[in-house]
Coordinates of C-alpha atoms and ligand atoms in Angstrom, one line a residue:
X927 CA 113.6 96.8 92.2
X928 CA 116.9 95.5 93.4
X929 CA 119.0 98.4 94.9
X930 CA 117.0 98.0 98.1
X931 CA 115.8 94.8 100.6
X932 CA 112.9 93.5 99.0
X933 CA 110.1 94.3 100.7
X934 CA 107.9 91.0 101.0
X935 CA 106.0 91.2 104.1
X936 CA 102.9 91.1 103.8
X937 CA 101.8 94.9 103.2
X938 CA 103.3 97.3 102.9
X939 CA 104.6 95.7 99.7
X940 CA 107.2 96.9 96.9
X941 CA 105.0 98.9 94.2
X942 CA 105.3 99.4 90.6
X943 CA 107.9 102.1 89.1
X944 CA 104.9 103.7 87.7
X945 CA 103.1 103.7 90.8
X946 CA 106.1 105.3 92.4
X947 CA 106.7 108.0 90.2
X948 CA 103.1 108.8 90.5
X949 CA 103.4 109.7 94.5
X950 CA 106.2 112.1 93.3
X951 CA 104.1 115.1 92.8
X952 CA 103.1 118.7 93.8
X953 CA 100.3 118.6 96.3
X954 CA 97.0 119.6 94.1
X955 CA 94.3 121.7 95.2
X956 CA 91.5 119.2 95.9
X957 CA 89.6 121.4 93.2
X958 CA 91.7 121.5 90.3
X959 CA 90.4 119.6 87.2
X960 CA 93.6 117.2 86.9
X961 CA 92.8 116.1 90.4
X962 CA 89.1 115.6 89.7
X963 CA 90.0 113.8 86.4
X964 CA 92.0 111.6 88.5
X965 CA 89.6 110.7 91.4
X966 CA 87.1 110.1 88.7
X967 CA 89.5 107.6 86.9
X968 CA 90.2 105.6 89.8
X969 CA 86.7 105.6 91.0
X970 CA 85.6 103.7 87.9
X971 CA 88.8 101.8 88.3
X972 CA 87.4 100.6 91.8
X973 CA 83.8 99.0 90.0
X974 CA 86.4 97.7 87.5
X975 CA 88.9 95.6 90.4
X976 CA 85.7 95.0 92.4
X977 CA 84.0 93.8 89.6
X978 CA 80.6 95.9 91.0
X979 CA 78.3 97.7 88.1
X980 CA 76.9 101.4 88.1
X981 CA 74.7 100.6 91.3
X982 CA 77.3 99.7 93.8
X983 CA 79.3 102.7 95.6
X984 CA 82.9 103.5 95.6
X985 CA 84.1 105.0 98.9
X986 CA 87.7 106.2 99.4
X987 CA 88.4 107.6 102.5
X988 CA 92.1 108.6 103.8
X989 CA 93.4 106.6 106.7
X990 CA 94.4 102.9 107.2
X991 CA 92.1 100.0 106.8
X992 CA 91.4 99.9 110.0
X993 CA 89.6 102.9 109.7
X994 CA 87.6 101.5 106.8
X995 CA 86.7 98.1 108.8
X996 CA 85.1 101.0 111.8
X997 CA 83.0 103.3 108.9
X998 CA 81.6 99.8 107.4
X999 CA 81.1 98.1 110.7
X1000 CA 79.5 101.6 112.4
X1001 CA 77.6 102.5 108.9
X1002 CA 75.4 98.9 108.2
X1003 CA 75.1 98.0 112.3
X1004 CA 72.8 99.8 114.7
X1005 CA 73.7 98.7 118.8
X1006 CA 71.6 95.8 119.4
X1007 CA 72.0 93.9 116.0
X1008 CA 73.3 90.4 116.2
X1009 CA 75.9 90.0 114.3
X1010 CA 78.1 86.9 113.1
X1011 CA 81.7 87.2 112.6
X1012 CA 83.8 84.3 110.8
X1013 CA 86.6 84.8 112.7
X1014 CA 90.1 82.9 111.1
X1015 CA 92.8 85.6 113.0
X1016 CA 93.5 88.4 114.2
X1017 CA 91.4 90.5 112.1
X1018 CA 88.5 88.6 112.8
X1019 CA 88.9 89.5 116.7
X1020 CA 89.7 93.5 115.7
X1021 CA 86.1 93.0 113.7
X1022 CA 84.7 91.3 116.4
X1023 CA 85.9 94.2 119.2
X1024 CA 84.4 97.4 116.6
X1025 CA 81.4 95.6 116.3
X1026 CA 81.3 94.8 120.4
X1027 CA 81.6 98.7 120.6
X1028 CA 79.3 99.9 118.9
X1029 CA 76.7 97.6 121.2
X1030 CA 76.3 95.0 118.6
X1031 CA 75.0 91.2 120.1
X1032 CA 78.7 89.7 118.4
X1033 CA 78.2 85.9 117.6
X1034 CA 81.8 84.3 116.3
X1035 CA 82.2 81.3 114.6
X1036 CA 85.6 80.4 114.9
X1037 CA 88.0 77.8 114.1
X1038 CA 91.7 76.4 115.6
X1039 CA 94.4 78.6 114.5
X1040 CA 95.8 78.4 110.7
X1041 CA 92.2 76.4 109.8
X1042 CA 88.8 77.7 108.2
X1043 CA 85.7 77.7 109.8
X1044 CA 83.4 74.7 108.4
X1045 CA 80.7 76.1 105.7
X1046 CA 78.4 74.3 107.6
X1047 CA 78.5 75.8 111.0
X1048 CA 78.2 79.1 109.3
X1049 CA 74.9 78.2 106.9
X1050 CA 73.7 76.9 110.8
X1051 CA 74.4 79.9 112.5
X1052 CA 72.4 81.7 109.8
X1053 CA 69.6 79.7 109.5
X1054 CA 69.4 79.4 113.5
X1055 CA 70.1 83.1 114.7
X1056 CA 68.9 85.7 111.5
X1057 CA 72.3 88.3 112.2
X1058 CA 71.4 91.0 110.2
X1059 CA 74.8 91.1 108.8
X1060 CA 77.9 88.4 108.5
X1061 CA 82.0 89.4 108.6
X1062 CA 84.6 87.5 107.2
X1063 CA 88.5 88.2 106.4
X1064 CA 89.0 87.0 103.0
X1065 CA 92.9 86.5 103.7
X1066 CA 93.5 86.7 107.5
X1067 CA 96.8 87.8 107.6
X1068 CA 98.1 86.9 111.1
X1069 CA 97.3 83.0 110.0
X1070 CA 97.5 83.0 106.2
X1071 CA 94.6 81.3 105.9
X1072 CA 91.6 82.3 103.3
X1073 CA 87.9 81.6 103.7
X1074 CA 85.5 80.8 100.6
X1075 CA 84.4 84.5 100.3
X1076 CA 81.6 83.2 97.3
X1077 CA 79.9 80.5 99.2
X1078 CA 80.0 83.1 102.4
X1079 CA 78.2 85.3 100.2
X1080 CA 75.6 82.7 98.6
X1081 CA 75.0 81.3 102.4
X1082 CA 74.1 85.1 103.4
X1083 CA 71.7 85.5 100.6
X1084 CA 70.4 82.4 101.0
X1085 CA 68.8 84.0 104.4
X1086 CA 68.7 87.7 103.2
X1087 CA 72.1 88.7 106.0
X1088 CA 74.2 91.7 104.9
X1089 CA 77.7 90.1 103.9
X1090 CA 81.3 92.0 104.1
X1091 CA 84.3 90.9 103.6
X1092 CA 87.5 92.2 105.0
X1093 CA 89.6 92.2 101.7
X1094 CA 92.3 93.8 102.9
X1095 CA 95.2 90.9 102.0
X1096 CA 93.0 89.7 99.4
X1097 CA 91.8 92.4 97.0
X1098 CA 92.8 92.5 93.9
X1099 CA 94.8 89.4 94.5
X1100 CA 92.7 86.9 95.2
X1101 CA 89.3 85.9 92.7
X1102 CA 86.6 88.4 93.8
X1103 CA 83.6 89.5 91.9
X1104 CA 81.3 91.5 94.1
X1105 CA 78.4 91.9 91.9
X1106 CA 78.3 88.4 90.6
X1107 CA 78.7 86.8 94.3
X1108 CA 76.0 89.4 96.0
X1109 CA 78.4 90.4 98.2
X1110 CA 77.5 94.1 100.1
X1111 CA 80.6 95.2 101.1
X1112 CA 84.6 94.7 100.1
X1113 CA 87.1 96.6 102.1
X1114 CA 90.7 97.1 101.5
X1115 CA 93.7 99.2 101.7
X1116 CA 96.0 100.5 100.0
X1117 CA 99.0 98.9 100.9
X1118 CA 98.8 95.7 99.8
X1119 CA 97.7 94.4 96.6
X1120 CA 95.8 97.3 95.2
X1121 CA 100.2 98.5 95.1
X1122 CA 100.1 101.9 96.8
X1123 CA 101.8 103.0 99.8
X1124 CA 99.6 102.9 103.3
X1125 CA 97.3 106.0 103.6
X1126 CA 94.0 104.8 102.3
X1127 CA 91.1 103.0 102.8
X1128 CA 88.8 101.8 99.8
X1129 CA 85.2 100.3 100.1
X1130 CA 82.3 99.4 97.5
X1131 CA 79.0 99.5 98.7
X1132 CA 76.4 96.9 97.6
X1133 CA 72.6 98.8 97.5
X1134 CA 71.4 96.7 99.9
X1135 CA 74.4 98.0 101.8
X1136 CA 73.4 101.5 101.0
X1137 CA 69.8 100.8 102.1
X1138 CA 71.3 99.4 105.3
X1139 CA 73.3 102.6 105.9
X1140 CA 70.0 104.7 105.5
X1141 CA 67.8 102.7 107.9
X1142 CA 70.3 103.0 110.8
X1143 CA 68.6 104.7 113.6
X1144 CA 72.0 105.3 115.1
X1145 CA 74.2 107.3 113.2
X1146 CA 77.9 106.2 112.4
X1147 CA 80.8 109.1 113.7
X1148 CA 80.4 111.8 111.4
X1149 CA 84.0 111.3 109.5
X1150 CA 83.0 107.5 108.8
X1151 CA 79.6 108.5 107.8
X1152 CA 78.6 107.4 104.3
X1153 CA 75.9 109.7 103.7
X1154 CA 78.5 112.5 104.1
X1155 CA 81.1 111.0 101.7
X1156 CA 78.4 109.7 99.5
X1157 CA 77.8 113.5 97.7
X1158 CA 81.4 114.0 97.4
X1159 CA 82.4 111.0 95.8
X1160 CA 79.2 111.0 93.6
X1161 CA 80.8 115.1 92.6
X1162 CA 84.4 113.6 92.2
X1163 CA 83.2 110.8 90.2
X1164 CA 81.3 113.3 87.6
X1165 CA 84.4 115.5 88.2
X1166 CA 82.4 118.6 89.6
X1167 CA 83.6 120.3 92.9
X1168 CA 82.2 118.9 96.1
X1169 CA 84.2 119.0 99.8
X1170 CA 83.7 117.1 103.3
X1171 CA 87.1 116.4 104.1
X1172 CA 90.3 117.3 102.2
X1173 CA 91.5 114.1 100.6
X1174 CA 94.8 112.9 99.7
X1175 CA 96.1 114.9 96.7
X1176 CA 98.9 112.9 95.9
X1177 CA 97.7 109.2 96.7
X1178 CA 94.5 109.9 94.6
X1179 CA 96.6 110.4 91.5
X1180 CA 98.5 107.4 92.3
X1181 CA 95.6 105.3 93.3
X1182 CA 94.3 106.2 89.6
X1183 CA 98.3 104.8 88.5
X1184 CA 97.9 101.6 90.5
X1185 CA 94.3 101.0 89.3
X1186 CA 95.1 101.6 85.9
X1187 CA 97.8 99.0 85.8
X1188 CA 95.1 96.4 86.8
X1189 CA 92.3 97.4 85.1
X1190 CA 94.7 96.7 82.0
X1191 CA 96.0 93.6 82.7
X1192 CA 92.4 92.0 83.2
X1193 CA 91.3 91.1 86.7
X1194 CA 91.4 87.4 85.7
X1195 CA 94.9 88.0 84.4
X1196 CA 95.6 89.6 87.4
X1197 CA 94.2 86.9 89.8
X1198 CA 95.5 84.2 87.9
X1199 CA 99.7 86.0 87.9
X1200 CA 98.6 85.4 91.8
X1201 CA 97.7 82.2 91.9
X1202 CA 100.6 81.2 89.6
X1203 CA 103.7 83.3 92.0
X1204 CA 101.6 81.6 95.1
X1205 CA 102.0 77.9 93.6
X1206 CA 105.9 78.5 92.8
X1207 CA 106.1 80.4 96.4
X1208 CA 104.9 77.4 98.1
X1209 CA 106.2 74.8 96.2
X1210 CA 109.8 75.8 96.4
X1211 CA 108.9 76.5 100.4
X1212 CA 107.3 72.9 101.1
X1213 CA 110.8 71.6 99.0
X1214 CA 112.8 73.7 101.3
X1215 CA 111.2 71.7 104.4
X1216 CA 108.9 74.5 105.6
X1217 CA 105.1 73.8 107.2
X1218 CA 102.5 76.0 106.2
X1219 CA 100.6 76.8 109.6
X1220 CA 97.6 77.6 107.5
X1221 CA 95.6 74.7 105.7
X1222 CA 93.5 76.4 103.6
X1223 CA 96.9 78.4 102.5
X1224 CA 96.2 82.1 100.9
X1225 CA 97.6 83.1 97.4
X1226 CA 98.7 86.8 98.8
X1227 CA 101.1 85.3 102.0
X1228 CA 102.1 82.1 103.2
X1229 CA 102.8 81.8 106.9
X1230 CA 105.5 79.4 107.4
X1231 CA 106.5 77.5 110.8
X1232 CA 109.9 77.9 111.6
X1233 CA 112.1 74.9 110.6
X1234 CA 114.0 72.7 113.6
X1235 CA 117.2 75.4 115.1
X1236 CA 115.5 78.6 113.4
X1237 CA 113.0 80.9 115.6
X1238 CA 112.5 84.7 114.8
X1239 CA 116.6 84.9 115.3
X1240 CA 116.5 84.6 111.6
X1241 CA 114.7 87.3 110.3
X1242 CA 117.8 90.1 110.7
X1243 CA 119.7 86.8 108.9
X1244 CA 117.0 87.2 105.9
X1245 CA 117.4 90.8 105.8
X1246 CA 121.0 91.2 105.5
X1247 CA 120.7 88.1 102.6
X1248 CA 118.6 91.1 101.0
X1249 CA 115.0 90.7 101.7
X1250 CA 112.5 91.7 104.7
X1251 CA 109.6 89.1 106.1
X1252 CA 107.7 89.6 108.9
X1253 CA 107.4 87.8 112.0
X1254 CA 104.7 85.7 113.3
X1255 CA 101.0 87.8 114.4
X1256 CA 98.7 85.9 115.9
X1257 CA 99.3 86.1 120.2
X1258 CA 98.8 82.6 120.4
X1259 CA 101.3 81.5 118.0
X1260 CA 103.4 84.4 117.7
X1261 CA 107.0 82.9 118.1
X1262 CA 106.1 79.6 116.1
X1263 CA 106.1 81.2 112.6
X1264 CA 106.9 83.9 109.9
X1265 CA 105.2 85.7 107.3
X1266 CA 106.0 86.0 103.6
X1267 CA 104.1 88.1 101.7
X1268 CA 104.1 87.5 97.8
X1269 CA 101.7 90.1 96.1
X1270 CA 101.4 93.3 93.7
X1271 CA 104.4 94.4 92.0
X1272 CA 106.7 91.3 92.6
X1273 CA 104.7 89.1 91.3
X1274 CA 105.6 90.2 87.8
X1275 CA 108.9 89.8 88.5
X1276 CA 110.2 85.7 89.1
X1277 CA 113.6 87.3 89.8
X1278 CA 112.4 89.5 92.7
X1279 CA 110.5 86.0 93.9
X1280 CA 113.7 83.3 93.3
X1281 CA 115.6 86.0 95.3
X1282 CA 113.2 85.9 98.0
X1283 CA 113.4 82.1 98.4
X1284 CA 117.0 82.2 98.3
X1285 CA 117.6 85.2 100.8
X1286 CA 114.9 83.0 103.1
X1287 CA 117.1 79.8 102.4
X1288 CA 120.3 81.3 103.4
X1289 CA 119.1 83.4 106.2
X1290 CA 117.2 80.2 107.9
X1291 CA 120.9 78.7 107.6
X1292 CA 122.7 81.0 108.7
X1293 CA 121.2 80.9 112.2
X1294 CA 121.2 77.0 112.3
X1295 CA 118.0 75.8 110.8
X1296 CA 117.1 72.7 109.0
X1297 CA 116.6 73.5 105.2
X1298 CA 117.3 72.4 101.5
X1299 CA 117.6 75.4 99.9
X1300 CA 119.3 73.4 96.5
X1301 CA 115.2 71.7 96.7
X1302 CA 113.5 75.0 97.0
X1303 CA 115.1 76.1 93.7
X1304 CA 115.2 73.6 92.0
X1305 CA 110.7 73.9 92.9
X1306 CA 111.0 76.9 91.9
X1307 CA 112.7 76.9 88.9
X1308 CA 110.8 73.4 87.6
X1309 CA 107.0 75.8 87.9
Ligands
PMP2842 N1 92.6 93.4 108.1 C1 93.6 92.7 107.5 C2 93.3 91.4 106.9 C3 94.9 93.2 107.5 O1 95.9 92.5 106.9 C4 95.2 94.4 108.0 C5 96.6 95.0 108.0 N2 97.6 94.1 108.2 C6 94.1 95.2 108.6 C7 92.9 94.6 108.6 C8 94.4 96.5 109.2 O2 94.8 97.4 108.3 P1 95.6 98.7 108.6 O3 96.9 98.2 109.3 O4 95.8 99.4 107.3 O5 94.8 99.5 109.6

């Protein structure tokens, strides 16, 4: 993983060599029984990751996640549901617009830029206005900051209101168990720390989210319908032939590659080789002299204010040190900040990580800004 510029924005991310050589293969017909073996492998790695049991459904779809936030906003809302949407960035407004469109009565709870939204408010809005279903971004990734998914979930139950959560810079990162928390839905994609390449959109279904689905009196567009994926993955999953849409021949097998790798380590080993990259990441970055613009900072990115003589100038400097970051996201804040992300792959790899403080060291220099790169290091080094 060192020929090439790191990649460590925050999705698309660097992915495993396995992983890799996985995506190398001969398109498959969506009927052959390697392919079906395949699906049906990574479908039980999805209840493994999402830590749901035999009840809950699996849905992958092709297409970004985006596309899964629509089907699960269009599939569990009927126009003229209120709605509540925990809103912590960017994504939270994208949520807040599908649900808008598709005639939903959208109540937001939001909170300043780079903070959480206070529990309270949210048990409030519950208690006071019944939405039939609550929206929250796990990890908003235009502010870095992450919500406490579990006590979202137990507020929701508390009043019987469908819970999702927008996983998508969270899942399979940061602690999750959908079964055990009662949450209905976790979305996410592929391209972050599930460790595939962009092109899919994965969901679990609580059955209180699958109940929801069926008492819609207005159906969802027919390619983000459940009930028309539902057959086919139920088929794939017993490996027997079923079709709606083609699906992805060659991310399927390397969605069953990237699963695998998860499902082996443990999902508490894997949450806990996140939390542990996350502390170093920030500790050498606070020792550098960087600001977090998020306070209740995720374990998948860390959005970072630029340091005194540095602005976005800074990120061709990082790249040509050897690594690429992203710029700042939210419209509000855009040019005050950047984005590292530090998840999947690299986060097995300290070297990858040590070289991605140092590339960010020397490229905020280069351009003028205000940093100890010797006191990032040395943070990093002493975790
Ligand atoms: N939600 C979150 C939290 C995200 O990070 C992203 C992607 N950055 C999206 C939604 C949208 O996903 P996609 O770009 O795959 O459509």
């Amino acid at each position: 993983m060192s020929a090439h510029p790191l990649l460590m924005i925050p999705g698309p991310i660097e992915i495993s060599d396995a992983v890799f050589a996985a995506t190398h293969i001969r398109p498959a017909s969506h009927l052959d029984p390697s392919f079906k073996a395949s699906f049906a492998a990574a479908l039980r790695g999805m209840r493994t990751v999402w830590q749901a049991g035999p009840h809950h459904q699996p849905f992958v779809v092709a297409g970004g996640g985006t596309l899964g936030m629509e089907s699960v906003a269009t599939n569990l809302v009927d126009p003229g549901h209120t709605v509540l949407v925990v809103n912590t960035g960017v994504f939270g407004d994208r949520m807040a617009e599908m649900l808008r469109r598709r005639g939903a009565n959208v109540l937001q709870i939001g909170a300043e830029i780079g903070h959480d939204v206070p529990l309270e408010s949210v048990r409030s809005a519950l208690h006071d206005h019944h939405p039939h279903a609550l929206f929250a971004t796990h990890v908003d990734t235009s502010t870095g900051v992450r919500v406490d998914a579990q006590a979202l979930a137990a507020l929701c139950r508390e009043t019987d209101t469908l819970s999702v959560f927008d996983g998508i810079c969270a899942t399979a990162a940061e602690t999750f168990a959908q079964e055990d928390w009662g949450a209905d839905v976790l979305l996410t994609a592929s391209q972050k720390a599930i460790g595939l390449p962009p092109g899919l959109a994965l969901w679990m279904a609580s059955p209180r989210a699958m109940d929801a689905r069926r008492a819609l009196d207005c159906p969802p567009p027919m390619s983000l319908d459940w009930l028309q994926w539902l057959p086919v993955l139920q088929a794939y999953e017993h490996e027997t032939n079923a079709y709606f849409s083609t699906p992805p021949t060659t991310l399927i097998p390397a969605l069953e590659v990237a699963l695998g790798e998860l499902v082996a380590e443990g999902m508490p080993a894997v949450f806990a080789r996140h939390e542990a990259a996350a502390t170093r990441m920030q500790a050498a970055f606070a020792a550098m002299g960087l600001t977090s613009l998020s306070t209740a900072p995720a374990r998948t990115l860390s959005a970072l204010l630029w340091p005194k003589g540095a602005s976005a100038d800074a990120l061709p400097a990082i790249k040509a040190a050897g690594v690429i970051v992203a710029g700042g996201l939210h419209p509000a804040r855009k040019t005050a900040y950047f984005r590292v992300g530090h998840m999947g792959a690299v986060t097995r790899d300290p070297t990858a990580l040590r070289r991605t403080i140092e590339a960010i060291g020397t490229g905020l220099a280069a351009v003028g800004g205000q940093v100890d790169l010797a006191a990032a290091l040395e943070a990093f080094d002493a975790r």
